[in-house]
Each structure stands twice: as structure tokens, then as C-alpha cells.
Amino acid sequence: MTEIYPTIAQCAIVATAFKILLFPAYKSTDFEVHRNWLAITHSLPLWEWYYEKTSEWTLDYPPFFAYFEWILSQVAKLADPAMLRVYNLGYDSWQTVYFQRFTVIATELMLVYALQLFVDSLHGVTKRAAQAAAISVLLSPGLLIIDHIHFQYNGAMYGVLILSLVLARHKSSLLGSGLVFAALLCMKHIYLYLAPAYFVYLLRTYCLSPKSVFRIQFLNCLKLGSGILGIFGLAFGPFAIKNQIPQILSRLFPFSRGLCHAYWAPNAWAMYSFMDRVLIFIAPRLGLPVRTEAINSVTRGLVGDTAFAVLPEVTPRVCFALTLLFQTIPLVKLFMRPNWDAFVGAVTLCGYSSFIFGWHVHEKAILLVIIPFSLIALKDRRHLSAFRPLAVSGHVSLFPLLFTPAEFPIKTVYTIFWLVLFLMVFDRTAAASKSPRFFLFDRFSILYITVSIPLIVYCSLVHQIIFGKSYEFLPLMFMSSYSAIGVVGSWVGFMVVYFAS
């Protein structure tokens, strides 16, 4: 079979060389978070992992990720044993930095493997499109910014997600898809956002007869159920023996945090917060009450509770109800027409709903939408039209994570280069739509992308020149609100495409 160039392996090698050059770059508090987790899992007994609180960065990921940190710690002691001391807070020797940076690159091989498997599962013209989509994910500015500069291990876990999606393509590997996703949930609980789509798809295609939804395939149900229970037993069983499950759950789901993160994730609540800021100035003229104690709440840059000055408060229950409602809508179609494209579309829309309406959503969670959407963005030009504003808004929204001057040219030039290159390649690769495209949505995409350049210039350079350190919240507000329009607009567009397909 003719090889398509550049190959994923070639791109991975070049990307690795570039990422190694970023080893000395800015690192966020997440670097210390993971160093502390290395120390906790290496130095303390299993039963103390979720109780240790010497550092403010306590262990708050599920057990499989804790086991993953323990495995890394066995190698870390060869690089610098001092990094594994719990009381050695803020320790960042060059050996520690280089070791942790290297582990991100090494574990990203999981992503390379899954993307190659995705490409190999297709043939002909669709394989060329899959190759373009796979390389776009591998070289994603989001993964570069979050993992290789800011510091996290998302690449490896998105590799596991893509592996489970690819396994779901064929009936013979449906069980494997469900079990791989169950293992992923035991690594990072944020993927619970996508679980409803997996539940419906596996129920419809694996547990129920394809001839009738009223006929249950009991053996398949037994295999899937026992497999999932076994995986969760491996993860949580040792802690359940010591009655530590409530303690783990309190770490995994800290609802004491506020609605919005310190920097608003670009979702419905960012637009809601922006509207509240505007109403502060308009409310007195309209005779609306203004809660003075809440005026500085969403502009102070803290992670605590968010209070609105004019608009009604939003509770976790409201967020949960809206998320569940808008996740249920695409799941109805998935249940009625359970094919792979509809499944990945439903996974994407579940990610959208959770990101747009969820409680205390972090901007990094936008990758839950971008990465699965990338796998079907080239299905036709209508899918691509919905993907474009997401690609721009999702990646631009990550810029505030890197606020140091040295990283400004890296994040800006790399992201713009990626957007120009892949949106051009996607435009040439996407198949023609069988149904007519939406004129207004196409024009919205063009206008939206055009606005991004002057906005980036203002928020990154012009604002500081004009205002100095005054009104520091304004660039974040503008960036978040602009990105929110793109994310929500893309969601609406893809919802229409999903049901029209």
C-alpha cells in the first residue's frame, strides 16, 4: 500500500525535537503538582495518598493516575531522589525539570500509536483525510501549550481516548472500547463528561440486539459489566477496603469551588459573566438593584466562589440540569442510528455541553471537544464549517495560560501557523457536502476568524502599552468572551449539522 507523506512517525520525530527545545520554558504550578504527586506516591503508603496535605496541591486524580505517578517515581529516583521528598516543596532542580518534561514526551507515544491506528482503520480518500486530521491532533497547539510548556499529561490520556474511539469502529472490538474507556475514567475523571455517549452507544450496539432493541444480549452485558467492574475494582478496590472512597470522592469533586475559574473558560458562563459586568453600568438607569459586594467577584482572578452583581446566581444544580439536557438531545439520535460517525459526533456534543454549561470548567477542557471533533471534521464541508470557529476559539482561549513574555512569540506564531496550515489543508481535503451548506454560518466563520488577529494583538500588546497594569482583567474578559462566542457558535452549528446529516 502506498505510504502517505508525511507519516505520523515522521511528524512525531520532528515535534519531539521541537518539544525538547522547550524544556527550559515557563512551567506552571501544575509542574509542582505532579512533582508533589510523585513524592506522595513514592514516599507514603497507599492508604495515605488521598489524605496527605503537606502541599496545597493534594492528590485529586483517580487511582490509576496515582499508580501511573508511582511507576514514574520508580524511574525518577534515578534522576534526582530529592524530588521525591514530600516536604521538598517547590523543588525544581534541572534534573527534575528535564525528567518531568521527558516523561510527557515519552508517554505521548500512546497518542502516536492511537492516531496511527485511526489512520490504518481507513482506506482510499478517507485515509488521506484521516492522516491530515491525525497530524493536526499530534501537532495541536493545545497539547503543546498545555503539556509541553504549562505542564500536564493530556497527550497520553487523549491517546487512550482515541484508542477507545477507534476500537468502537468495529463490532469485534466494541468490548475493548468500553474497557479502555473505563480505564481512562480511572485515570482522569473529567472524561465522565463523555460517558453518556459511550453508555448509549455500547448499550445499543453491544448489549441490545441489532434486530430489536427489546432483545437483550445477556452474555455481552455480562462481559461488559464484569469487565468494567473488574477495572474499577483494580482502581478503587484497595481504597474501598480501608473505607476511603468518601475521601477520594471529596478530592475528585470539590464543589466548593466557584462557577467560573480564575480565568473564565470560554463558555456560556463567560458570556453570562460578561453580561453581568455590562449590566453593572446599565442597571442604575434601568432601576435594577446592584449587589455592591459582588462587583469585584469575577474580575479579581481568584478561584473561589463567583458572585454576580446584577444577574441571578447560578448553582451547581442548574449547571448539571443544563448539561444533562443538552447531552440528552444528541443521544436520542445516537440510540436510533448507532453508527460510528454518530457516536463520535455524540461524544463531541457531550464534550460541548459539559464545557459550555458545566460548573467550574477549566479552559484546558476545550480539548475534550476539539480532539474528538477533529476525527470527523473532514467528513464533509458542513462539518468543517462547524469545526473552524472551534479550532480558532479553542486554541486562542488557551493563550492566557502562558502570560510570560518569552513564551508570547512561541504560542502566537505556532498557533497561527497551525491554524493557517491545517485550515487550508482541511479546506482542500474535506469532501463536498451532500446537503446545501449554511450561508450565514459560513460568513460567521469568516468574520469570526478575521477578528481573532486584532484581538490577539490588543490583548497581548496594545492593552499593556495603553493601560500598563491597570484594568488587568479586561484582556482576559475580552479573550474569554470572544472565544465563548466561537465555542457556542460552533456548538450550535454542529448540532444542526449532526441532526441534518
XYZ file of C-alpha atoms in Angstrom:
501
model
C 0.000 0.000 0.000
C 1.308 3.465 -0.908
C 2.546 5.442 2.095
C 1.050 8.876 2.679
C 3.646 11.520 3.480
C 4.476 12.992 5.864
C 3.849 9.978 8.070
C 2.715 10.279 11.675
C 6.051 8.844 12.828
C 7.991 11.480 10.874
C 5.873 14.275 12.336
C 6.292 12.822 15.834
C 10.098 12.836 15.487
C 10.191 16.464 14.306
C 7.707 17.508 17.003
C 9.785 15.781 19.670
C 12.899 17.700 18.638
C 10.955 20.967 18.948
C 9.491 19.996 22.323
C 12.939 19.194 23.712
C 13.945 22.775 22.907
C 11.097 23.898 25.193
C 12.456 22.104 28.282
C 13.704 25.385 29.860
C 10.437 27.218 29.063
C 7.913 28.558 31.574
C 6.239 25.945 33.753
C 3.054 26.474 35.729
C 2.117 25.349 39.223
C 0.985 22.093 37.581
C 4.674 21.179 37.395
C 4.888 21.302 41.189
C 1.535 19.499 41.404
C 2.928 16.490 39.562
C 6.268 16.604 41.370
C 4.343 16.500 44.641
C 2.290 13.548 43.410
C 5.487 11.729 42.502
C 6.686 12.329 46.069
C 3.388 11.264 47.668
C 3.055 8.009 45.744
C 6.727 7.112 46.205
C 7.228 8.067 49.849
C 3.919 7.209 51.524
C 1.846 4.045 51.951
C -1.075 3.613 49.566
C -3.593 4.382 52.324
C -2.153 7.863 52.923
C -2.116 9.085 49.324
C -5.527 10.776 49.438
C -5.067 12.185 52.956
C -1.638 13.796 52.549
C -1.912 17.610 52.539
C 1.553 18.983 53.323
C 1.348 20.784 49.992
C -1.736 22.664 48.858
C -1.511 20.571 45.658
C -3.127 17.454 47.076
C -3.715 14.315 45.007
C -7.082 14.808 43.285
C -6.969 12.414 40.312
C -8.405 8.860 40.315
C -6.260 5.901 41.427
C -4.994 4.751 38.014
C -3.289 8.113 37.584
C -1.849 7.786 41.074
C -0.481 4.361 40.094
C 0.911 5.979 36.941
C 2.724 8.550 39.095
C 4.078 5.729 41.287
C 5.528 3.993 38.209
C 7.183 7.244 37.094
C 8.579 7.730 40.589
C 10.483 4.444 40.319
C 12.463 5.994 37.458
C 12.514 9.480 38.997
C 14.642 8.288 41.920
C 17.423 7.539 39.434
C 17.309 11.100 38.080
C 17.114 13.031 41.375
C 15.886 11.395 44.618
C 15.340 14.835 46.184
C 12.269 15.419 44.009
C 10.558 12.521 45.807
C 10.576 14.097 49.260
C 7.106 15.210 50.307
C 8.393 18.192 52.295
C 10.652 19.411 49.476
C 8.023 21.890 48.254
C 8.740 23.847 45.101
C 11.783 21.740 44.263
C 12.807 22.187 40.619
C 16.396 21.141 40.006
C 17.328 20.875 36.337
C 17.293 17.071 36.688
C 13.725 17.277 37.973
C 12.615 19.625 35.215
C 14.199 17.591 32.446
C 12.905 14.303 33.849
C 9.316 15.507 34.101
C 9.429 17.165 30.681
C 10.807 13.974 29.158
C 8.066 11.814 30.714
C 5.429 13.927 28.971
C 7.089 13.275 25.608
C 7.626 9.573 26.315
C 4.046 8.915 27.430
C 2.750 10.793 24.379
C 3.741 7.719 22.372
C 0.286 6.476 23.388
C -1.210 9.285 21.309
C 1.070 8.486 18.344
C 0.003 4.823 18.472
C -3.712 5.617 18.690
C -3.569 8.110 15.808
C -1.720 5.608 13.615
C -4.376 3.016 14.456
C -7.064 5.553 13.467
C -5.421 6.174 10.075
C -4.844 2.466 9.419
C -8.528 1.742 10.029
C -9.437 3.607 6.830
C -8.660 3.287 3.130
C -8.513 5.402 -0.018
C -9.534 9.057 0.039
C -10.852 8.837 3.596
C -7.451 7.588 4.729
C -5.777 10.731 3.355
C -8.307 12.861 5.250
C -7.733 10.791 8.395
C -3.975 11.320 8.052
C -4.465 15.098 7.900
C -6.752 15.025 10.940
C -4.348 12.776 12.880
C -1.334 15.012 12.206
C -3.346 18.071 13.228
C -4.038 16.431 16.602
C -0.443 15.311 17.039
C 0.847 18.837 16.365
C -2.005 20.541 18.229
C -1.120 23.932 19.754
C -3.381 22.952 22.644
C -1.242 19.969 23.572
C 1.947 21.967 23.009
C 0.784 24.795 25.293
C -0.849 22.671 27.998
C 1.510 19.682 28.152
C 4.923 20.775 26.964
C 5.039 24.316 28.369
C 2.338 24.737 31.017
C 2.831 21.052 32.000
C 0.375 18.155 32.118
C -0.026 14.640 30.701
C -3.040 15.171 28.443
C -1.398 13.728 25.321
C -1.155 10.254 26.813
C -4.737 10.298 28.064
C -6.154 11.623 24.795
C -4.268 8.781 23.161
C -6.255 6.373 25.337
C -9.477 8.197 24.394
C -8.729 7.978 20.662
C -7.821 4.308 21.059
C -11.219 3.624 22.606
C -12.947 5.561 19.807
C -11.079 3.612 17.132
C -11.913 0.286 18.794
C -15.581 1.303 18.731
C -15.491 1.395 14.904
C -15.686 -2.416 14.573
C -18.170 -4.760 16.199
C -15.429 -7.232 17.147
C -13.659 -4.649 19.351
C -16.649 -2.970 21.000
C -15.911 -4.689 24.300
C -12.325 -3.454 24.171
C -13.560 0.083 23.513
C -15.720 0.047 26.632
C -12.989 -1.390 28.831
C -10.360 1.060 27.574
C -12.719 3.953 28.283
C -13.420 2.571 31.771
C -9.661 2.548 32.412
C -9.472 6.139 31.169
C -12.162 7.177 33.668
C -9.974 5.698 36.395
C -7.111 7.905 35.216
C -8.885 11.244 34.915
C -12.487 11.791 35.907
C -13.034 14.717 33.538
C -13.802 12.110 30.865
C -17.052 11.405 32.714
C -18.357 14.254 30.561
C -18.180 11.887 27.582
C -19.507 8.797 29.369
C -23.198 9.225 28.368
C -22.304 8.792 24.684
C -20.337 5.623 25.459
C -23.199 4.270 27.571
C -25.800 4.770 24.846
C -23.594 3.512 22.009
C -22.423 0.359 23.806
C -25.943 -0.312 25.076
C -27.385 -0.058 21.577
C -24.650 -1.855 19.606
C -23.272 -4.364 22.101
C -25.866 -5.060 24.779
C -29.036 -4.951 22.675
C -29.765 -6.975 19.568
C -29.252 -5.112 16.261
C -32.571 -6.585 15.101
C -34.639 -5.360 18.057
C -33.985 -3.056 20.999
C -36.269 -5.262 23.067
C -33.898 -8.246 22.815
C -31.045 -8.166 25.319
C -27.745 -9.910 24.587
C -27.163 -11.157 28.118
C -23.732 -12.657 27.512
C -22.443 -9.356 26.123
C -23.938 -7.488 29.068
C -22.195 -9.894 31.425
C -18.823 -9.495 29.699
C -19.026 -5.707 29.573
C -20.383 -5.343 33.112
C -17.878 -7.717 34.686
C -15.015 -6.134 32.753
C -15.923 -2.630 33.906
C -16.411 -3.795 37.495
C -13.034 -5.505 37.347
C -11.295 -2.339 36.140
C -12.949 -0.158 38.769
C -12.153 -2.825 41.338
C -8.459 -2.681 40.441
C -8.520 1.102 40.703
C -10.649 1.695 43.785
C -10.669 -1.710 45.484
C -7.601 -1.210 47.707
C -9.057 2.064 48.966
C -12.538 0.583 49.443
C -11.051 -1.994 51.833
C -9.946 0.913 54.058
C -13.283 2.770 53.636
C -11.529 5.637 51.859
C -13.944 6.057 48.929
C -15.712 9.095 50.508
C -12.312 10.766 50.977
C -11.355 10.095 47.348
C -14.690 11.436 46.092
C -14.249 14.616 48.139
C -10.921 15.148 46.360
C -12.275 14.352 42.889
C -15.396 16.535 43.101
C -14.659 19.752 45.057
C -17.939 21.621 44.560
C -16.755 24.308 46.986
C -15.026 25.937 44.024
C -16.892 28.688 42.233
C -18.825 28.672 38.955
C -16.028 30.290 36.941
C -12.320 29.605 37.049
C -9.906 32.471 37.806
C -9.752 32.978 34.057
C -13.192 32.353 32.621
C -13.346 29.308 30.375
C -14.946 30.380 27.081
C -18.416 29.006 27.727
C -21.968 30.170 28.441
C -20.982 31.375 31.918
C -18.226 33.557 30.484
C -20.866 35.281 28.352
C -23.143 35.407 31.401
C -20.356 36.984 33.478
C -19.578 39.485 30.721
C -23.241 40.453 30.542
C -23.255 40.931 34.318
C -20.224 43.263 34.035
C -22.033 45.322 31.393
C -25.249 45.463 33.427
C -23.374 46.951 36.388
C -23.159 50.206 34.409
C -26.635 49.974 32.882
C -28.609 48.673 35.877
C -28.939 52.016 37.745
C -30.533 53.594 34.669
C -32.925 50.651 34.374
C -33.766 50.683 38.063
C -32.212 47.257 38.672
C -30.550 46.504 42.036
C -26.763 46.042 42.094
C -25.099 43.921 44.772
C -22.038 46.005 45.606
C -20.291 43.167 47.458
C -20.214 41.154 44.215
C -18.808 43.830 41.915
C -15.196 42.596 42.122
C -16.049 38.882 42.300
C -15.391 37.740 38.737
C -12.566 40.165 37.987
C -10.308 39.505 40.931
C -8.537 36.482 39.410
C -9.229 34.053 42.270
C -10.668 30.551 42.188
C -13.226 30.982 44.972
C -16.981 31.448 44.728
C -18.275 33.642 41.938
C -20.976 36.176 42.775
C -22.955 38.163 40.230
C -23.796 41.814 40.809
C -26.998 42.045 38.755
C -27.906 38.682 37.223
C -29.241 35.759 39.310
C -26.718 33.381 40.859
C -26.031 30.070 39.127
C -25.929 26.887 41.224
C -24.294 23.503 40.536
C -27.772 22.030 40.080
C -28.564 24.475 37.278
C -25.276 23.602 35.570
C -25.953 19.878 35.915
C -29.523 20.185 34.589
C -28.474 22.200 31.532
C -25.558 19.885 30.805
C -27.761 16.789 31.066
C -30.474 18.349 28.907
C -28.184 19.273 26.032
C -26.317 15.978 26.234
C -29.577 14.036 26.002
C -30.625 15.642 22.704
C -27.877 14.094 20.512
C -28.033 10.839 22.474
C -31.566 10.285 21.178
C -30.276 10.238 17.600
C -27.353 8.031 18.600
C -29.744 5.493 20.110
C -31.912 5.498 16.985
C -28.999 5.390 14.491
C -25.970 3.875 16.218
C -23.144 4.205 13.685
C -19.536 5.238 14.326
C -19.799 8.765 12.910
C -22.900 9.416 15.014
C -21.061 8.036 18.045
C -18.034 10.316 17.657
C -20.420 13.207 16.962
C -22.305 12.420 20.174
C -19.029 12.222 22.119
C -18.142 15.641 20.713
C -21.534 17.121 21.589
C -21.356 15.682 25.116
C -17.995 17.435 25.431
C -19.524 20.649 24.116
C -22.451 20.561 26.557
C -20.227 19.853 29.555
C -17.793 22.585 28.593
C -20.438 25.196 27.814
C -22.717 24.600 30.802
C -20.505 22.813 33.357
C -19.562 24.031 36.851
C -16.055 25.470 37.356
C -14.879 24.442 33.891
C -11.199 25.000 33.147
C -10.235 26.401 29.734
C -7.988 23.362 29.175
C -11.113 21.176 28.957
C -11.803 22.552 25.462
C -9.574 19.737 24.162
C -12.392 17.356 25.141
C -14.271 18.905 22.231
C -11.515 19.713 19.742
C -9.813 16.299 19.678
C -12.822 14.012 19.051
C -14.290 16.582 16.639
C -11.016 16.525 14.680
C -11.608 12.862 13.818
C -14.810 13.679 11.892
C -14.192 17.316 10.905
C -13.277 16.265 7.360
C -16.355 14.108 6.816
C -17.727 16.894 4.618
C -17.592 20.667 4.275
C -20.540 21.231 6.602
C -18.680 19.502 9.416
C -15.617 21.588 8.590
C -17.653 24.816 8.723
C -18.664 23.989 12.299
C -15.111 22.990 13.212
C -13.353 26.181 12.007
C -14.552 28.618 14.707
C -13.919 25.953 17.353
C -10.336 25.472 16.159
C -9.699 29.211 16.393
C -11.559 29.984 19.618
C -10.457 26.850 21.445
C -6.762 27.413 20.850
C -6.810 31.200 21.278
C -8.595 30.746 24.615
C -5.502 28.921 25.922
C -3.199 31.913 25.397
C -3.680 33.359 28.925
C -2.195 30.153 30.358
C 1.181 31.420 29.118
C 1.495 35.003 30.296
C 5.293 35.359 30.306
C 6.955 37.491 27.577
C 9.385 34.748 26.495
C 6.541 32.392 25.573
C 4.451 35.010 23.735
C 6.100 34.520 20.302
C 6.073 30.740 20.707
C 2.373 30.405 21.459
C 1.327 33.092 18.962
C 3.463 32.122 15.967
C 2.967 28.381 16.450
C -0.826 28.654 16.855
C -1.283 30.994 13.889
C 0.964 28.783 11.740
C -1.030 25.688 12.773
C -4.371 27.396 12.066
C -3.316 28.680 8.642
C -1.703 25.386 7.610
C -4.370 22.961 8.755
C -7.419 25.040 7.923
C -6.030 25.343 4.369
C -5.289 21.605 4.210
C -8.689 20.770 5.668
C -10.392 23.080 3.175
C -8.778 21.183 0.289
C -9.325 17.739 1.806
C -12.907 17.874 3.094
C -15.444 16.165 0.862
C -18.284 18.122 -0.703
C -21.494 18.149 1.320
C -24.429 16.125 0.095
C -26.743 18.738 1.592
C -26.502 22.503 0.992
C -24.255 24.428 3.392
C -25.477 27.220 5.657
C -24.641 30.582 4.096
C -24.909 32.592 7.326
C -22.792 30.155 9.296
C -20.055 30.204 6.661
C -19.995 34.016 6.817
C -19.943 33.896 10.606
C -16.855 31.653 10.474
C -15.002 34.009 8.118
C -15.859 37.107 10.162
C -15.006 35.367 13.415
C -11.579 34.225 12.233
C -10.837 37.701 10.850
C -11.439 39.313 14.248
C -9.011 36.978 16.023
C -5.794 38.665 14.830
C -6.516 42.243 16.054
C -7.919 40.812 19.298
C -4.725 38.855 19.979
C -2.620 41.936 19.218
C -4.674 44.124 21.560
C -4.835 41.663 24.457
C -1.171 40.686 24.228
C 0.496 44.027 23.409
C -1.651 47.129 22.958
C -3.542 46.947 26.265
C -0.342 46.902 28.317
C 1.099 49.810 26.329
C -2.012 51.939 26.879
C -3.081 50.974 30.395
C 0.042 49.431 31.929
C -1.003 47.333 34.939
C -4.439 48.946 35.195
C -7.568 47.036 34.171
C -5.648 43.763 34.006
C -8.900 41.814 33.863
C -10.022 43.430 30.592
C -7.822 41.424 28.170
C -8.890 38.202 29.891
C -12.531 39.251 29.695
C -12.278 40.163 26.014
C -10.367 36.983 25.133
C -12.746 34.757 27.066
C -15.906 36.417 25.731
C -14.623 36.338 22.142
C -13.663 32.682 22.482
C -17.019 31.885 24.094
C -18.845 33.258 21.040
C -16.781 30.959 18.830
C -17.291 27.875 21.011
C -21.037 28.406 21.439
C -21.477 29.335 17.773
C -19.577 26.225 16.720
C -21.701 24.106 19.069
C -24.953 25.437 17.585
C -23.613 24.902 14.065
C -22.510 21.348 14.735
C -25.765 20.494 16.491
C -27.601 21.485 13.305
C -25.170 19.525 11.113
C -25.425 16.480 13.391
C -29.188 16.244 13.064
C -29.248 17.239 9.383
C -26.743 14.536 8.397
